[in-house]
Short mmCIF file of C-alpha atoms in Angstrom, two decimals:
data_model
loop_
_atom_site.label_atom_id
_atom_site.label_comp_id
_atom_site.label_asym_id
_atom_site.label_seq_id
_atom_site.Cartn_x
_atom_site.Cartn_y
_atom_site.Cartn_z
CA MET A 1 -3.68 22.86 19.05
CA ASP A 2 -0.41 24.75 19.37
CA THR A 3 0.13 26.04 15.85
CA SER A 4 3.64 27.20 16.73
CA THR A 5 4.75 23.57 16.41
CA ALA A 6 3.26 23.19 12.94
CA PRO A 7 5.92 22.14 10.43
CA ARG A 8 7.05 23.98 7.34
CA LEU A 9 7.14 21.93 4.17
CA ALA A 10 8.80 22.32 0.81
CA MET A 11 6.87 20.85 -2.11
CA VAL A 12 7.23 20.44 -5.86
CA ALA A 13 4.28 19.61 -8.09
CA GLY A 14 4.31 19.71 -11.86
CA GLU A 15 1.37 19.87 -14.25
CA ALA A 16 -2.32 20.22 -13.49
CA SER A 17 -2.66 16.72 -12.01
CA GLY A 18 0.18 17.28 -9.53
CA ASP A 19 -1.25 20.66 -8.57
CA LEU A 20 -4.58 19.00 -7.76
CA LEU A 21 -3.00 16.15 -5.76
CA ALA A 22 -0.85 18.57 -3.78
CA SER A 23 -3.74 20.92 -3.03
CA LEU A 24 -5.76 18.05 -1.59
CA LEU A 25 -2.76 16.92 0.45
CA LEU A 26 -2.36 20.45 1.82
CA GLN A 27 -5.98 20.40 2.97
CA GLY A 28 -5.35 17.21 4.95
CA LEU A 29 -2.11 18.48 6.42
CA ARG A 30 -3.76 21.69 7.57
CA SER A 31 -6.49 19.74 9.33
CA ARG A 32 -3.70 18.17 11.42
CA TRP A 33 -1.50 21.27 11.63
CA PRO A 34 -3.55 24.46 11.11
CA GLY A 35 -0.42 26.59 11.21
CA LEU A 36 1.42 24.58 8.54
CA SER A 37 3.19 26.54 5.81
CA ALA A 38 4.60 25.31 2.51
CA GLY A 39 6.56 26.69 -0.43
CA GLY A 40 8.25 25.52 -3.60
CA ILE A 41 6.86 24.82 -7.07
CA GLY A 42 3.09 24.71 -7.39
CA GLY A 43 0.04 25.72 -9.33
CA PRO A 44 -3.13 27.73 -8.77
CA LYS A 45 -4.95 25.08 -6.71
CA MET A 46 -2.00 24.87 -4.31
CA GLN A 47 -1.79 28.65 -4.12
CA ALA A 48 -5.48 28.75 -3.22
CA GLN A 49 -4.48 26.67 -0.17
CA GLY A 50 -1.94 29.32 0.85
CA PHE A 51 1.05 27.69 -0.87
CA ASP A 52 4.00 30.01 -1.58
CA ALA A 53 4.85 29.28 -5.23
CA TRP A 54 8.46 30.23 -5.85
CA TRP A 55 8.00 29.01 -9.42
CA PRO A 56 4.73 28.05 -11.19
CA SER A 57 4.09 24.35 -11.79
CA HIS A 58 3.70 24.77 -15.55
CA LYS A 59 7.48 25.24 -15.73
CA LEU A 60 7.73 21.45 -15.29
CA SER A 61 5.07 20.63 -17.90
CA VAL A 62 7.30 18.91 -20.43
CA PHE A 63 6.34 15.76 -22.31
CA GLY A 64 8.82 13.17 -23.49
CA TYR A 65 12.54 13.18 -24.10
CA VAL A 66 12.61 15.74 -26.91
CA ASP A 67 10.57 18.34 -25.01
CA ALA A 68 12.65 17.74 -21.87
CA LEU A 69 15.92 18.24 -23.76
CA ARG A 70 14.62 21.47 -25.23
CA HIS A 71 13.88 22.87 -21.76
CA LEU A 72 16.74 21.15 -19.93
CA PRO A 73 18.91 24.24 -19.17
CA GLU A 74 15.97 26.07 -17.59
CA LEU A 75 14.85 23.00 -15.65
CA LEU A 76 18.34 22.38 -14.29
CA ALA A 77 18.69 26.03 -13.26
CA ILE A 78 15.34 25.91 -11.43
CA ARG A 79 16.29 22.69 -9.66
CA ARG A 80 19.65 24.10 -8.52
CA ALA A 81 18.06 27.28 -7.20
CA LEU A 82 15.31 25.32 -5.49
CA ARG A 83 17.76 22.93 -3.85
CA GLN A 84 19.79 25.85 -2.49
CA ARG A 85 16.71 27.57 -1.09
CA VAL A 86 15.36 24.39 0.53
CA LEU A 87 18.73 23.66 2.14
CA ALA A 88 18.89 27.24 3.39
CA GLU A 89 15.39 27.12 4.89
CA ARG A 90 15.63 23.51 6.21
CA PRO A 91 11.94 22.53 6.10
CA ALA A 92 10.71 19.65 8.25
CA VAL A 93 10.07 17.56 5.15
CA PHE A 94 10.23 17.85 1.38
CA VAL A 95 7.30 16.37 -0.54
CA GLY A 96 7.78 15.66 -4.23
CA ILE A 97 4.47 15.17 -6.01
CA ASP A 98 4.93 12.99 -9.08
CA ALA A 99 7.30 14.63 -11.68
CA PRO A 100 9.89 11.88 -11.03
CA ASP A 101 12.42 13.08 -13.60
CA PHE A 102 12.64 16.40 -11.78
CA ASN A 103 11.98 15.31 -8.21
CA PHE A 104 14.08 12.16 -7.76
CA ALA A 105 17.44 13.89 -8.19
CA LEU A 106 16.27 16.76 -6.00
CA GLU A 107 15.01 14.42 -3.28
CA ARG A 108 18.23 12.43 -3.34
CA ALA A 109 20.34 15.58 -2.92
CA LEU A 110 18.14 16.89 -0.10
CA ARG A 111 18.07 13.54 1.68
CA ALA A 112 21.86 13.38 1.56
CA GLN A 113 21.88 16.71 3.43
CA GLY A 114 19.54 15.41 6.16
CA VAL A 115 16.20 16.71 4.86
CA LYS A 116 13.37 14.19 5.22
CA THR A 117 11.84 13.34 1.84
CA VAL A 118 8.45 11.96 0.89
CA HIS A 119 7.45 11.09 -2.66
CA PHE A 120 3.74 11.27 -3.40
CA VAL A 121 2.70 8.90 -6.20
CA CYS A 122 4.63 5.72 -6.74
CA PRO A 123 6.09 5.78 -10.25
CA SER A 124 4.48 3.15 -12.43
CA ILE A 125 7.32 0.67 -12.05
CA TRP A 126 4.72 -2.08 -12.47
CA ALA A 127 3.95 -0.76 -15.97
CA TRP A 128 7.32 0.27 -17.38
CA ARG A 129 10.89 1.29 -16.44
CA GLY A 130 11.03 -0.93 -13.37
CA GLU A 131 14.65 0.06 -12.79
CA ARG A 132 13.39 3.35 -11.34
CA VAL A 133 12.67 1.58 -8.04
CA LYS A 134 16.39 1.78 -7.22
CA THR A 135 16.34 5.52 -7.85
CA LEU A 136 13.23 5.84 -5.70
CA ALA A 137 14.85 3.90 -2.85
CA ALA A 138 17.74 6.36 -2.81
CA ALA A 139 15.50 9.41 -3.07
CA ALA A 140 12.61 8.93 -0.65
CA ASP A 141 12.30 8.21 3.05
CA HIS A 142 8.68 7.26 2.42
CA VAL A 143 6.37 6.86 -0.57
CA LEU A 144 2.67 7.64 -0.59
CA CYS A 145 0.94 5.20 -2.95
CA LEU A 146 -2.31 5.78 -4.78
CA PHE A 147 -3.05 2.15 -5.55
CA PRO A 148 -3.41 -0.78 -3.11
CA PHE A 149 -0.92 -3.16 -4.73
CA GLU A 150 2.00 -0.72 -4.69
CA PRO A 151 3.30 -0.81 -1.06
CA ALA A 152 3.94 -4.57 -1.17
CA LEU A 153 5.80 -4.16 -4.45
CA LEU A 154 7.98 -1.41 -2.97
CA ALA A 155 8.56 -3.43 0.22
CA GLU A 156 10.27 -6.07 -1.92
CA HIS A 157 12.90 -3.41 -2.65
CA GLY A 158 13.14 -2.05 0.90
CA VAL A 159 11.19 1.13 0.23
CA PRO A 160 8.83 2.22 3.08
CA ALA A 161 5.42 3.05 1.66
CA SER A 162 1.77 3.58 2.57
CA PHE A 163 -1.39 3.07 0.52
CA VAL A 164 -3.30 6.31 0.98
CA GLY A 165 -5.95 5.78 -1.67
CA HIS A 166 -6.49 8.27 -4.45
CA PRO A 167 -7.59 11.75 -3.38
CA LEU A 168 -9.68 12.06 -6.51
CA ALA A 169 -11.80 9.15 -5.26
CA ASP A 170 -12.61 11.22 -2.16
CA LEU A 171 -13.13 14.44 -4.11
CA ILE A 172 -15.35 13.07 -6.88
CA PRO A 173 -18.82 11.98 -5.73
CA LEU A 174 -19.92 8.41 -6.32
CA GLN A 175 -22.91 9.74 -8.24
CA PRO A 176 -21.62 12.33 -10.75
CA PRO A 177 -23.56 15.62 -10.61
CA ARG A 178 -24.53 15.54 -14.28
CA ALA A 179 -27.51 17.93 -14.14
CA ALA A 180 -25.69 20.51 -12.00
CA ALA A 181 -22.61 20.41 -14.24
CA ARG A 182 -24.71 20.88 -17.36
CA ALA A 183 -26.54 23.80 -15.79
CA ALA A 184 -23.22 25.40 -14.80
CA LEU A 185 -21.89 25.03 -18.34
CA GLY A 186 -25.09 26.12 -20.05
CA LEU A 187 -25.70 22.73 -21.64
CA ASP A 188 -29.16 21.38 -22.37
CA ASP A 189 -30.08 18.36 -20.30
CA GLU A 190 -31.13 16.40 -23.38
CA ALA A 191 -28.07 17.20 -25.52
CA THR A 192 -25.39 14.64 -26.32
CA VAL A 193 -22.17 16.11 -24.95
CA VAL A 194 -18.61 15.08 -25.83
CA ALA A 195 -15.71 16.36 -23.71
CA LEU A 196 -12.34 16.72 -25.43
CA LEU A 197 -9.38 16.46 -23.04
CA PRO A 198 -6.17 16.65 -25.09
CA GLY A 199 -3.86 16.98 -22.06
CA SER A 200 -2.22 19.64 -19.93
CA ARG A 201 1.25 19.69 -21.51
CA ARG A 202 2.27 21.74 -24.54
CA SER A 203 3.52 18.71 -26.43
CA GLU A 204 0.28 16.85 -25.75
CA ILE A 205 -1.64 19.68 -27.35
CA THR A 206 0.68 19.51 -30.36
CA HIS A 207 0.35 15.77 -30.89
CA ILE A 208 -3.03 14.82 -29.43
CA ALA A 209 -5.35 17.81 -29.91
CA PRO A 210 -5.41 17.62 -33.75
CA PRO A 211 -6.84 14.08 -34.07
CA LEU A 212 -9.26 14.68 -31.18
CA LEU A 213 -10.58 17.84 -32.83
CA GLN A 214 -10.89 16.14 -36.20
CA ALA A 215 -12.66 13.15 -34.63
CA ALA A 216 -15.09 15.53 -32.94
CA GLN A 217 -15.67 17.21 -36.28
CA SER A 218 -16.54 13.83 -37.80
CA LEU A 219 -18.98 12.98 -34.99
CA LEU A 220 -20.59 16.41 -35.31
CA ARG A 221 -21.26 15.86 -39.02
CA GLU A 222 -23.19 12.71 -38.13
CA ARG A 223 -24.92 14.27 -35.09
CA PRO A 224 -25.53 17.98 -35.81
CA GLY A 225 -26.95 18.58 -32.32
CA LEU A 226 -23.79 17.34 -30.60
CA ARG A 227 -22.27 19.70 -28.03
CA LEU A 228 -18.50 19.83 -27.60
CA VAL A 229 -16.63 21.11 -24.55
CA LEU A 230 -12.86 21.38 -24.11
CA PRO A 231 -11.27 22.28 -20.75
CA VAL A 232 -8.08 24.28 -21.30
CA ALA A 233 -5.21 23.98 -18.82
CA PRO A 234 -3.61 27.24 -17.60
CA GLY A 235 -1.38 28.90 -20.18
CA LEU A 236 -2.43 26.67 -23.09
CA ARG A 237 -5.27 28.70 -24.65
CA PRO A 238 -3.13 30.07 -27.54
CA LEU A 239 -2.05 26.54 -28.49
CA ILE A 240 -5.64 25.29 -28.40
CA ASP A 241 -6.85 28.24 -30.50
CA GLU A 242 -4.10 27.53 -33.02
CA ALA A 243 -4.92 23.81 -33.14
CA ILE A 244 -8.61 24.52 -33.79
CA ALA A 245 -7.85 27.08 -36.50
CA ARG A 246 -5.42 24.73 -38.23
CA HIS A 247 -7.06 21.33 -37.87
CA ALA A 248 -10.79 21.95 -37.32
CA PRO A 249 -11.60 25.50 -38.44
CA GLY A 250 -15.03 26.65 -37.40
CA LEU A 251 -15.55 23.77 -34.99
CA PRO A 252 -18.22 24.90 -32.49
CA VAL A 253 -16.40 23.79 -29.36
CA GLN A 254 -16.99 25.45 -25.99
CA LEU A 255 -13.59 26.25 -24.46
CA LEU A 256 -13.46 26.22 -20.68
CA ASP A 257 -10.85 27.77 -18.39
CA GLY A 258 -10.00 24.58 -16.51
CA ARG A 259 -13.29 23.14 -15.20
CA SER A 260 -12.37 19.65 -16.37
CA HIS A 261 -14.43 18.04 -13.60
CA GLU A 262 -17.55 19.89 -14.69
CA ALA A 263 -16.88 18.83 -18.27
CA LEU A 264 -16.51 15.18 -17.26
CA ALA A 265 -19.59 15.28 -15.04
CA ALA A 266 -21.63 16.82 -17.86
CA CYS A 267 -20.51 14.69 -20.79
CA ASP A 268 -21.83 11.48 -22.30
CA LEU A 269 -18.42 10.59 -23.75
CA THR A 270 -14.87 11.87 -23.50
CA LEU A 271 -12.09 11.69 -26.06
CA ILE A 272 -9.09 11.94 -23.79
CA ALA A 273 -5.30 11.89 -23.59
CA SER A 274 -3.77 9.09 -21.53
CA GLY A 275 -2.81 10.22 -18.03
CA THR A 276 -4.40 11.09 -14.70
CA ALA A 277 -7.39 12.57 -16.52
CA THR A 278 -8.42 9.07 -17.61
CA LEU A 279 -8.72 8.06 -13.95
CA GLU A 280 -10.81 11.17 -13.32
CA ALA A 281 -13.05 10.16 -16.23
CA ALA A 282 -13.38 6.67 -14.74
CA LEU A 283 -14.35 8.12 -11.34
CA PHE A 284 -17.00 10.19 -13.12
CA LYS A 285 -18.14 6.84 -14.66
CA ARG A 286 -17.75 8.18 -18.19
CA PRO A 287 -17.17 6.16 -21.37
CA MET A 288 -13.93 7.22 -22.99
CA VAL A 289 -11.62 6.76 -25.93
CA VAL A 290 -8.04 7.03 -24.71
CA VAL A 291 -5.45 8.48 -27.07
CA TYR A 292 -1.67 8.55 -26.71
CA ARG A 293 0.53 10.22 -29.30
CA LEU A 294 3.95 11.77 -28.91
CA ASN A 295 7.03 12.72 -30.87
CA ALA A 296 8.11 9.82 -33.10
CA PHE A 297 11.56 9.64 -31.47
CA ASN A 298 10.03 9.52 -27.98
CA HIS A 299 7.71 6.75 -29.10
CA TRP A 300 10.60 4.76 -30.53
CA LEU A 301 12.48 5.06 -27.23
CA MET A 302 9.51 4.00 -25.11
CA LYS A 303 7.62 1.44 -27.18
CA ASP A 304 9.55 -1.64 -25.98
CA LYS A 305 9.69 -0.68 -22.29
CA ALA A 306 6.11 -1.51 -21.34
CA TYR A 307 5.39 -4.53 -19.12
CA LEU A 308 1.59 -4.54 -19.46
CA PRO A 309 -0.75 -4.82 -22.45
CA TRP A 310 -2.59 -1.63 -21.36
CA PHE A 311 -1.39 1.95 -21.04
CA SER A 312 -4.42 3.82 -19.63
CA LEU A 313 -5.00 3.87 -15.88
CA PRO A 314 -8.59 2.56 -15.99
CA ASN A 315 -7.53 -0.48 -17.99
CA ILE A 316 -4.44 -1.09 -15.85
CA LEU A 317 -6.48 -0.98 -12.64
CA LEU A 318 -9.24 -3.18 -14.06
CA ARG A 319 -6.68 -5.40 -15.83
CA ASP A 320 -8.80 -5.44 -18.93
CA PHE A 321 -9.44 -3.49 -22.11
CA ALA A 322 -12.50 -1.90 -20.54
CA VAL A 323 -12.06 1.24 -22.66
CA PRO A 324 -10.50 1.53 -26.13
CA GLU A 325 -6.89 2.69 -26.37
CA LEU A 326 -5.46 4.17 -29.56
CA ILE A 327 -1.72 4.71 -29.56
CA GLN A 328 0.51 6.61 -31.98
CA ASP A 329 -0.27 5.77 -35.63
CA ALA A 330 -3.49 3.99 -34.62
CA ALA A 331 -4.82 7.24 -33.14
CA THR A 332 -6.31 8.54 -36.37
CA PRO A 333 -9.31 10.87 -36.39
CA GLN A 334 -11.42 8.17 -38.03
CA ALA A 335 -10.45 5.49 -35.49
CA ILE A 336 -11.15 7.86 -32.59
CA ALA A 337 -14.53 8.83 -34.06
CA ASP A 338 -15.45 5.19 -34.70
CA ALA A 339 -14.60 4.22 -31.11
CA GLY A 340 -16.56 7.18 -29.77
CA ARG A 341 -19.57 6.37 -31.94
CA ALA A 342 -19.55 2.78 -30.64
CA TRP A 343 -20.01 4.09 -27.08
CA LEU A 344 -22.77 6.49 -28.05
CA ASP A 345 -24.68 3.75 -29.88
CA ASP A 346 -24.54 1.14 -27.09
CA PRO A 347 -26.36 2.08 -23.83
CA ALA A 348 -25.97 -1.43 -22.35
CA ARG A 349 -22.19 -1.27 -22.78
CA ARG A 350 -22.16 2.14 -21.10
CA ASP A 351 -24.18 0.82 -18.17
CA ALA A 352 -21.81 -2.13 -17.69
CA LEU A 353 -18.83 0.23 -17.67
CA HIS A 354 -20.57 2.45 -15.11
CA ALA A 355 -20.87 -0.52 -12.75
CA ARG A 356 -17.20 -1.47 -13.11
CA PHE A 357 -16.06 2.11 -12.56
CA THR A 358 -18.21 2.35 -9.42
CA GLU A 359 -16.44 -0.69 -7.93
CA LEU A 360 -13.09 0.86 -8.82
CA HIS A 361 -14.11 4.14 -7.20
CA LEU A 362 -15.02 2.43 -3.93
CA SER A 363 -11.69 0.56 -3.80
CA LEU A 364 -9.71 3.81 -4.09
CA ARG A 365 -11.72 5.77 -1.51
CA GLN A 366 -9.54 5.85 1.64
CA ASP A 367 -9.72 9.46 2.93
CA THR A 368 -6.41 10.15 1.23
CA ALA A 369 -5.78 13.51 2.89
CA GLN A 370 -5.99 11.98 6.38
CA CYS A 371 -3.98 8.87 5.47
CA ALA A 372 -1.26 10.90 3.77
CA SER A 373 -0.95 13.43 6.60
CA HIS A 374 -0.70 10.55 9.10
CA ALA A 375 2.10 8.98 7.05
CA ILE A 376 3.96 12.30 6.90
CA ALA A 377 3.51 12.69 10.67
CA GLN A 378 5.14 9.26 11.09
CA VAL A 379 8.07 10.38 8.98
CA LEU A 380 8.40 13.41 11.25
CA GLY A 381 8.06 11.27 14.39
CA GLN A 382 4.86 13.07 15.37
CA ALA A 383 2.29 10.29 14.82
#
């Protein structure tokens, strides 16, 4: 293949989940164009794929309206500088990975100047804030969708889109490597292991880590042999240390630098913040208690905007309360511990969930990297 014709891309990914999605996309793109280069905003997984990170992805890791307002001047300055650099370099295509509040305005401005734009991850217009589809239509030449029902929904609004499956469904094995993960983490094969995943944003740690830690403390009192693991997203270790010292002093929790997939593969149960991590937990076939807490003002703004009775991805995709969800004031340490205990005490319920999650996994397995790179090639007229 003539690598001299390989395109240059600009990309923006925020948070750990976007960094993972983008890194997998880069792998697929490089299999089509070995000489491809890309720069913009990204995290360590993207950089491991040779991505040129002009700014680190954690700069976009804000949660809710209050946190966004606090960081607004810096975010606007980054977006202006990024727009100017992209327009100066004129990449073949700009790919915005999730982060709609940051990416939509950027994509719209770039598209107006003749830069092709692709948005990777359809915003959850089927769950809340459906008016965003108009913004998406103005921002993106093409949308890469993770879930099979999304392209038809976007087509109703004239937005070109492709179902590419979910890259995590390709990455995560159908049979989770429980024994290998436990060996890697130094966990006994017979131990009961609970993984705590309080999120990858600073505000999530502030609002969600305390009740998760206290719930774990409660479970540990009942089960003294319980092992606790907590994957820590890049840059958040001081906040986690502070949360443990303040809300669960002395809690014997094993802190991991990232390694969330090993934690999920190894665990018997996860207490987890709502978000992409809940889908990862489902693909690892793990019972979970999903928690969602945020600033009271943010909650007041958002509480009446939901269209569905569920807020976690596993429940939305299964269209059922397959896993317990505890939101805002309901997310007390006692309620979280009670819901976790119910999973640990009911093997038949865990087995039934495993079967449902396996079916879900198969439906999302589409070789996302290949599908997404083909869709981008179509946008570039090179398919």
